[in-house]
Every structure is written in C-alpha cells, then in structure tokens.
C-alpha cells in the first residue's frame, strides 16, 4: 500500500522528463515493486521511464523481468532484447532471456542464452544450475539421497566431503554415521550417532580403524563427494570398498560433465 502511494507521487512528479536522481528513485521503486510481487505496478513505473528515455537499459531489463515473472514471454523477450542493445555485457539479461525461451519451449535458444551469460560471468551460479536442470531433469540429488536412506535403512553410513552438512543431515537417527572433511562448515546440530572427522579422507583411512569406528560393522552406505579429482575419488572408492559387503551401496557425486568449464581438473568456477 505504501509502495503504491509512493509510486503514484513519484509518477506525478516526473510527468516532465525526469532528471538523473528522479530516474534512479523510480528504478529503485520498481525494484521494490518486483521484490514485493507487485509486477503490474513495476511495469507502469518502468514504462514511464522508458517513454522518457528509450535507451534506459536498466529500466528495459527490469520491465522485461516483470513481464517474465508474469509469463508474458513475447513482451519479456522484446524488452530484454532491447536492453541488450544498450548493455550487451549484462549476464542477468542473457539469463532472463534464457528463462523466457524455456517458458516458450525453445530449449536450444534457452541453452544458448545461458551459455552466453556464463561466458560473461563464469561464476553465474544460477545459469550453471539451470543448465544442469536442463540436462538432468527431476528431483535434486539430496531428495534422491533421502529416499535411498529411507529405502535401504543402513546400519552405517560414511560421507566423504561433508562441507555444510546438508546431505549428512539426511541420515536416519538410528544410523551410525561418520563424516570426513578437513574443513567442514556444519550448519545443523549433529545427531547422537553422527560424528565428523576434521581430516582428509586419505588421512582418515590411513590412521583409523574404520571398522572399530563403525562398532565392527561394515559400510552399508557411503557417499563420495570429496576432492573432485580422479585419483582421490578412486582412492576413496577403493578404501570404502574394502569395508563393504556385496550388499553395500556406494554413491558418487559430481560425475556428469555439464560443460568444459565445470569439468576441468582445476576448479575455476
């Protein structure tokens, strides 16, 4: 309500050609409208800016984004395409164009736009994620791991590469679980049967009696997500296999090559 009132006041003030400060205020207001889900108000505000300055790339990008959120694909593509004419190096614009093509059922055009966004910003995480979704549709890997835990009900679990502990938190309370990571950043409290070892997997297997850590039981389920280089993953697999039975299950993460940049030996993205 307050945003709408403020918008009307600003729009009345700038019926004449807005100066830089007023244009910036209207752009901020439009962003606030978008954040609040008031897309029609955002479009009205941005339309006034664009009528006064047809080269305003930011206003065109924001209005295209509002149309995209309303799933008005033709209008979104028109505005975003115009925005690129004045700001071709904006990766967000290429990303949104990709989303618009996806909504239109144009997968190849979507992929091309996302790849251009990544050429401009190799660390554009959302573009990487959407490309991976296009290649591998379906549930997230953590949802899959949760279902595997529920189905197998393992007595023991070993996870190599715990990081924030999001997949480690999926372990059933009764499962004896060991997590291995030299620099974990656990975000959730551990359960009574969960332990984290702050060391590399090579050091863990070399120094410890893993069977004893598992109360004499074999590894029923394990998840390899440690250092993403072949020889390390192979050693992790071999070390775990020696603790397994024919009924054990080993899961390996990050083995599908999405593109060259995210598949190189030395991580750059």
mmCIF file of N, CA, C and O in Angstrom, residues 67-115:
data_model
loop_
_atom_site.group_PDB
_atom_site.id
_atom_site.type_symbol
_atom_site.label_atom_id
_atom_site.label_comp_id
_atom_site.label_asym_id
_atom_site.label_seq_id
_atom_site.Cartn_x
_atom_site.Cartn_y
_atom_site.Cartn_z
ATOM 1 N N UNK A 67 7.715 -8.709 -16.890
ATOM 2 C CA UNK A 67 6.915 -9.463 -17.863
ATOM 3 C C UNK A 67 7.230 -10.961 -17.781
ATOM 4 O O UNK A 67 6.331 -11.806 -17.902
ATOM 5 N N UNK A 68 8.504 -11.277 -17.574
ATOM 6 C CA UNK A 68 8.904 -12.685 -17.453
ATOM 7 C C UNK A 68 8.218 -13.338 -16.249
ATOM 8 O O UNK A 68 7.716 -14.463 -16.338
ATOM 9 N N UNK A 69 8.190 -12.627 -15.122
ATOM 10 C CA UNK A 69 7.566 -13.181 -13.919
ATOM 11 C C UNK A 69 6.060 -13.352 -14.110
ATOM 12 O O UNK A 69 5.448 -14.206 -13.464
ATOM 13 N N UNK A 70 5.476 -12.546 -15.002
ATOM 14 C CA UNK A 70 4.060 -12.708 -15.342
ATOM 15 C C UNK A 70 3.870 -13.736 -16.457
ATOM 16 O O UNK A 70 2.737 -13.970 -16.891
ATOM 17 N N UNK A 71 4.980 -14.318 -16.926
ATOM 18 C CA UNK A 71 4.996 -15.300 -18.006
ATOM 19 C C UNK A 71 4.437 -14.731 -19.309
ATOM 20 O O UNK A 71 3.868 -15.451 -20.126
ATOM 21 N N UNK A 72 4.631 -13.427 -19.485
ATOM 22 C CA UNK A 72 4.297 -12.765 -20.747
ATOM 23 C C UNK A 72 5.569 -12.807 -21.604
ATOM 24 O O UNK A 72 6.337 -11.842 -21.648
ATOM 25 N N UNK A 73 5.775 -13.933 -22.266
ATOM 26 C CA UNK A 73 7.050 -14.199 -22.926
ATOM 27 C C UNK A 73 7.348 -13.225 -24.062
ATOM 28 O O UNK A 73 8.470 -12.695 -24.142
ATOM 29 N N UNK A 74 6.422 -12.942 -24.981
ATOM 30 C CA UNK A 74 6.763 -12.011 -26.069
ATOM 31 C C UNK A 74 7.211 -10.645 -25.565
ATOM 32 O O UNK A 74 8.206 -10.091 -26.056
ATOM 33 N N UNK A 75 6.488 -10.093 -24.583
ATOM 34 C CA UNK A 75 6.863 -8.786 -24.044
ATOM 35 C C UNK A 75 8.203 -8.857 -23.323
ATOM 36 O O UNK A 75 9.022 -7.929 -23.411
ATOM 37 N N UNK A 76 8.443 -9.955 -22.611
ATOM 38 C CA UNK A 76 9.713 -10.115 -21.911
ATOM 39 C C UNK A 76 10.873 -10.154 -22.894
ATOM 40 O O UNK A 76 11.886 -9.465 -22.712
ATOM 41 N N UNK A 77 10.743 -10.946 -23.950
ATOM 42 C CA UNK A 77 11.815 -11.054 -24.927
ATOM 43 C C UNK A 77 12.057 -9.731 -25.644
ATOM 44 O O UNK A 77 13.210 -9.376 -25.935
ATOM 45 N N UNK A 78 10.990 -8.986 -25.924
ATOM 46 C CA UNK A 78 11.160 -7.692 -26.592
ATOM 47 C C UNK A 78 11.947 -6.727 -25.717
ATOM 48 O O UNK A 78 12.912 -6.105 -26.167
ATOM 49 N N UNK A 79 11.549 -6.599 -24.436
ATOM 50 C CA UNK A 79 12.238 -5.664 -23.544
ATOM 51 C C UNK A 79 13.667 -6.098 -23.265
ATOM 52 O O UNK A 79 14.595 -5.284 -23.272
ATOM 53 N N UNK A 80 13.868 -7.382 -23.010
ATOM 54 C CA UNK A 80 15.208 -7.861 -22.703
ATOM 55 C C UNK A 80 16.127 -7.754 -23.914
ATOM 56 O O UNK A 80 17.317 -7.432 -23.781
ATOM 57 N N UNK A 81 15.584 -7.994 -25.096
ATOM 58 C CA UNK A 81 16.377 -7.818 -26.307
ATOM 59 C C UNK A 81 16.770 -6.361 -26.526
ATOM 60 O O UNK A 81 17.906 -6.071 -26.913
ATOM 61 N N UNK A 82 15.837 -5.447 -26.251
ATOM 62 C CA UNK A 82 16.162 -4.020 -26.359
ATOM 63 C C UNK A 82 17.212 -3.627 -25.326
ATOM 64 O O UNK A 82 18.104 -2.822 -25.618
ATOM 65 N N UNK A 83 17.108 -4.182 -24.122
ATOM 66 C CA UNK A 83 18.091 -3.880 -23.081
ATOM 67 C C UNK A 83 19.486 -4.295 -23.513
ATOM 68 O O UNK A 83 20.470 -3.582 -23.291
ATOM 69 N N UNK A 84 19.596 -5.458 -24.170
ATOM 70 C CA UNK A 84 20.900 -5.939 -24.614
ATOM 71 C C UNK A 84 21.515 -5.033 -25.677
ATOM 72 O O UNK A 84 22.738 -4.953 -25.797
ATOM 73 N N UNK A 85 20.667 -4.358 -26.441
ATOM 74 C CA UNK A 85 21.191 -3.461 -27.471
ATOM 75 C C UNK A 85 22.003 -2.323 -26.852
ATOM 76 O O UNK A 85 22.901 -1.774 -27.494
ATOM 77 N N UNK A 86 21.693 -1.975 -25.592
ATOM 78 C CA UNK A 86 22.389 -0.883 -24.919
ATOM 79 C C UNK A 86 23.321 -1.373 -23.817
ATOM 80 O O UNK A 86 24.123 -0.602 -23.289
ATOM 81 N N UNK A 87 23.213 -2.655 -23.458
ATOM 82 C CA UNK A 87 24.061 -3.212 -22.399
ATOM 83 C C UNK A 87 24.287 -4.692 -22.692
ATOM 84 O O UNK A 87 23.789 -5.570 -21.986
ATOM 85 N N UNK A 88 25.073 -4.960 -23.736
ATOM 86 C CA UNK A 88 25.252 -6.335 -24.216
ATOM 87 C C UNK A 88 26.022 -7.203 -23.230
ATOM 88 O O UNK A 88 25.966 -8.427 -23.317
ATOM 89 N N UNK A 89 26.728 -6.575 -22.288
ATOM 90 C CA UNK A 89 27.540 -7.345 -21.355
ATOM 91 C C UNK A 89 26.842 -7.695 -20.061
ATOM 92 O O UNK A 89 27.508 -8.080 -19.092
ATOM 93 N N UNK A 90 25.519 -7.594 -20.020
ATOM 94 C CA UNK A 90 24.769 -7.867 -18.798
ATOM 95 C C UNK A 90 24.399 -9.359 -18.738
ATOM 96 O O UNK A 90 23.480 -9.794 -19.424
ATOM 97 N N UNK A 91 25.075 -10.157 -17.916
ATOM 98 C CA UNK A 91 24.766 -11.593 -17.883
ATOM 99 C C UNK A 91 23.366 -11.887 -17.361
ATOM 100 O O UNK A 91 22.740 -12.869 -17.764
ATOM 101 N N UNK A 92 22.852 -11.022 -16.463
ATOM 102 C CA UNK A 92 21.496 -11.235 -15.936
ATOM 103 C C UNK A 92 20.466 -11.163 -17.054
ATOM 104 O O UNK A 92 19.468 -11.893 -17.050
ATOM 105 N N UNK A 93 20.711 -10.278 -18.017
ATOM 106 C CA UNK A 93 19.773 -10.120 -19.120
ATOM 107 C C UNK A 93 19.772 -11.372 -20.003
ATOM 108 O O UNK A 93 18.713 -11.875 -20.390
ATOM 109 N N UNK A 94 20.940 -11.887 -20.308
ATOM 110 C CA UNK A 94 21.023 -13.124 -21.097
ATOM 111 C C UNK A 94 20.357 -14.276 -20.341
ATOM 112 O O UNK A 94 19.667 -15.110 -20.946
ATOM 113 N N UNK A 95 20.561 -14.321 -19.026
ATOM 114 C CA UNK A 95 19.945 -15.380 -18.216
ATOM 115 C C UNK A 95 18.423 -15.308 -18.298
ATOM 116 O O UNK A 95 17.749 -16.329 -18.518
ATOM 117 N N UNK A 96 17.859 -14.113 -18.138
ATOM 118 C CA UNK A 96 16.406 -13.975 -18.202
ATOM 119 C C UNK A 96 15.862 -14.276 -19.593
ATOM 120 O O UNK A 96 14.760 -14.817 -19.738
ATOM 121 N N UNK A 97 16.629 -13.927 -20.611
ATOM 122 C CA UNK A 97 16.227 -14.298 -21.975
ATOM 123 C C UNK A 97 16.177 -15.821 -22.088
ATOM 124 O O UNK A 97 15.254 -16.392 -22.693
ATOM 125 N N UNK A 98 17.153 -16.490 -21.483
ATOM 126 C CA UNK A 98 17.134 -17.944 -21.479
ATOM 127 C C UNK A 98 15.890 -18.500 -20.814
ATOM 128 O O UNK A 98 15.245 -19.425 -21.323
ATOM 129 N N UNK A 99 15.507 -17.920 -19.663
ATOM 130 C CA UNK A 99 14.293 -18.372 -18.974
ATOM 131 C C UNK A 99 13.055 -18.151 -19.841
ATOM 132 O O UNK A 99 12.144 -18.996 -19.870
ATOM 133 N N UNK A 100 13.014 -17.026 -20.536
ATOM 134 C CA UNK A 100 11.867 -16.742 -21.400
ATOM 135 C C UNK A 100 11.774 -17.774 -22.524
ATOM 136 O O UNK A 100 10.683 -18.279 -22.837
ATOM 137 N N UNK A 101 12.905 -18.101 -23.128
ATOM 138 C CA UNK A 101 12.901 -19.133 -24.179
ATOM 139 C C UNK A 101 12.479 -20.493 -23.603
ATOM 140 O O UNK A 101 11.780 -21.262 -24.273
ATOM 141 N N UNK A 102 12.881 -20.775 -22.382
ATOM 142 C CA UNK A 102 12.483 -22.039 -21.752
ATOM 143 C C UNK A 102 10.967 -22.092 -21.575
ATOM 144 O O UNK A 102 10.336 -23.115 -21.863
ATOM 145 N N UNK A 103 10.380 -20.984 -21.118
ATOM 146 C CA UNK A 103 8.921 -20.936 -20.960
ATOM 147 C C UNK A 103 8.222 -21.118 -22.302
ATOM 148 O O UNK A 103 7.117 -21.664 -22.360
ATOM 149 N N UNK A 104 8.874 -20.650 -23.372
ATOM 150 C CA UNK A 104 8.294 -20.769 -24.711
ATOM 151 C C UNK A 104 8.540 -22.148 -25.325
ATOM 152 O O UNK A 104 8.115 -22.396 -26.457
ATOM 153 N N UNK A 105 9.223 -23.019 -24.594
ATOM 154 C CA UNK A 105 9.511 -24.354 -25.126
ATOM 155 C C UNK A 105 10.654 -24.388 -26.114
ATOM 156 O O UNK A 105 10.762 -25.335 -26.901
ATOM 157 N N UNK A 106 11.525 -23.367 -26.063
ATOM 158 C CA UNK A 106 12.635 -23.259 -27.011
ATOM 159 C C UNK A 106 13.935 -23.600 -26.294
ATOM 160 O O UNK A 106 14.696 -22.721 -25.869
ATOM 161 N N UNK A 107 14.205 -24.895 -26.150
ATOM 162 C CA UNK A 107 15.314 -25.357 -25.321
ATOM 163 C C UNK A 107 16.674 -24.926 -25.870
ATOM 164 O O UNK A 107 17.557 -24.524 -25.105
ATOM 165 N N UNK A 108 16.872 -24.997 -27.170
ATOM 166 C CA UNK A 108 18.177 -24.650 -27.732
ATOM 167 C C UNK A 108 18.478 -23.167 -27.567
ATOM 168 O O UNK A 108 19.609 -22.784 -27.250
ATOM 169 N N UNK A 109 17.463 -22.326 -27.783
ATOM 170 C CA UNK A 109 17.658 -20.887 -27.588
ATOM 171 C C UNK A 109 17.919 -20.579 -26.123
ATOM 172 O O UNK A 109 18.725 -19.706 -25.785
ATOM 173 N N UNK A 110 17.241 -21.301 -25.237
ATOM 174 C CA UNK A 110 17.473 -21.145 -23.803
ATOM 175 C C UNK A 110 18.922 -21.474 -23.468
ATOM 176 O O UNK A 110 19.611 -20.707 -22.775
ATOM 177 N N UNK A 111 19.396 -22.603 -23.950
ATOM 178 C CA UNK A 111 20.761 -23.038 -23.661
ATOM 179 C C UNK A 111 21.782 -22.032 -24.194
ATOM 180 O O UNK A 111 22.766 -21.716 -23.511
ATOM 181 N N UNK A 112 21.559 -21.517 -25.387
ATOM 182 C CA UNK A 112 22.485 -20.552 -25.970
ATOM 183 C C UNK A 112 22.565 -19.281 -25.121
ATOM 184 O O UNK A 112 23.656 -18.731 -24.901
ATOM 185 N N UNK A 113 21.419 -18.819 -24.628
ATOM 186 C CA UNK A 113 21.405 -17.608 -23.802
ATOM 187 C C UNK A 113 22.108 -17.845 -22.466
ATOM 188 O O UNK A 113 22.863 -16.991 -21.983
ATOM 189 N N UNK A 114 21.884 -18.997 -21.855
ATOM 190 C CA UNK A 114 22.536 -19.308 -20.587
ATOM 191 C C UNK A 114 24.045 -19.442 -20.762
ATOM 192 O O UNK A 114 24.827 -18.989 -19.914
ATOM 193 N N UNK A 115 24.459 -20.047 -21.851
ATOM 194 C CA UNK A 115 25.893 -20.188 -22.110
ATOM 195 C C UNK A 115 26.545 -18.829 -22.342
ATOM 196 O O UNK A 115 27.682 -18.598 -21.920
#
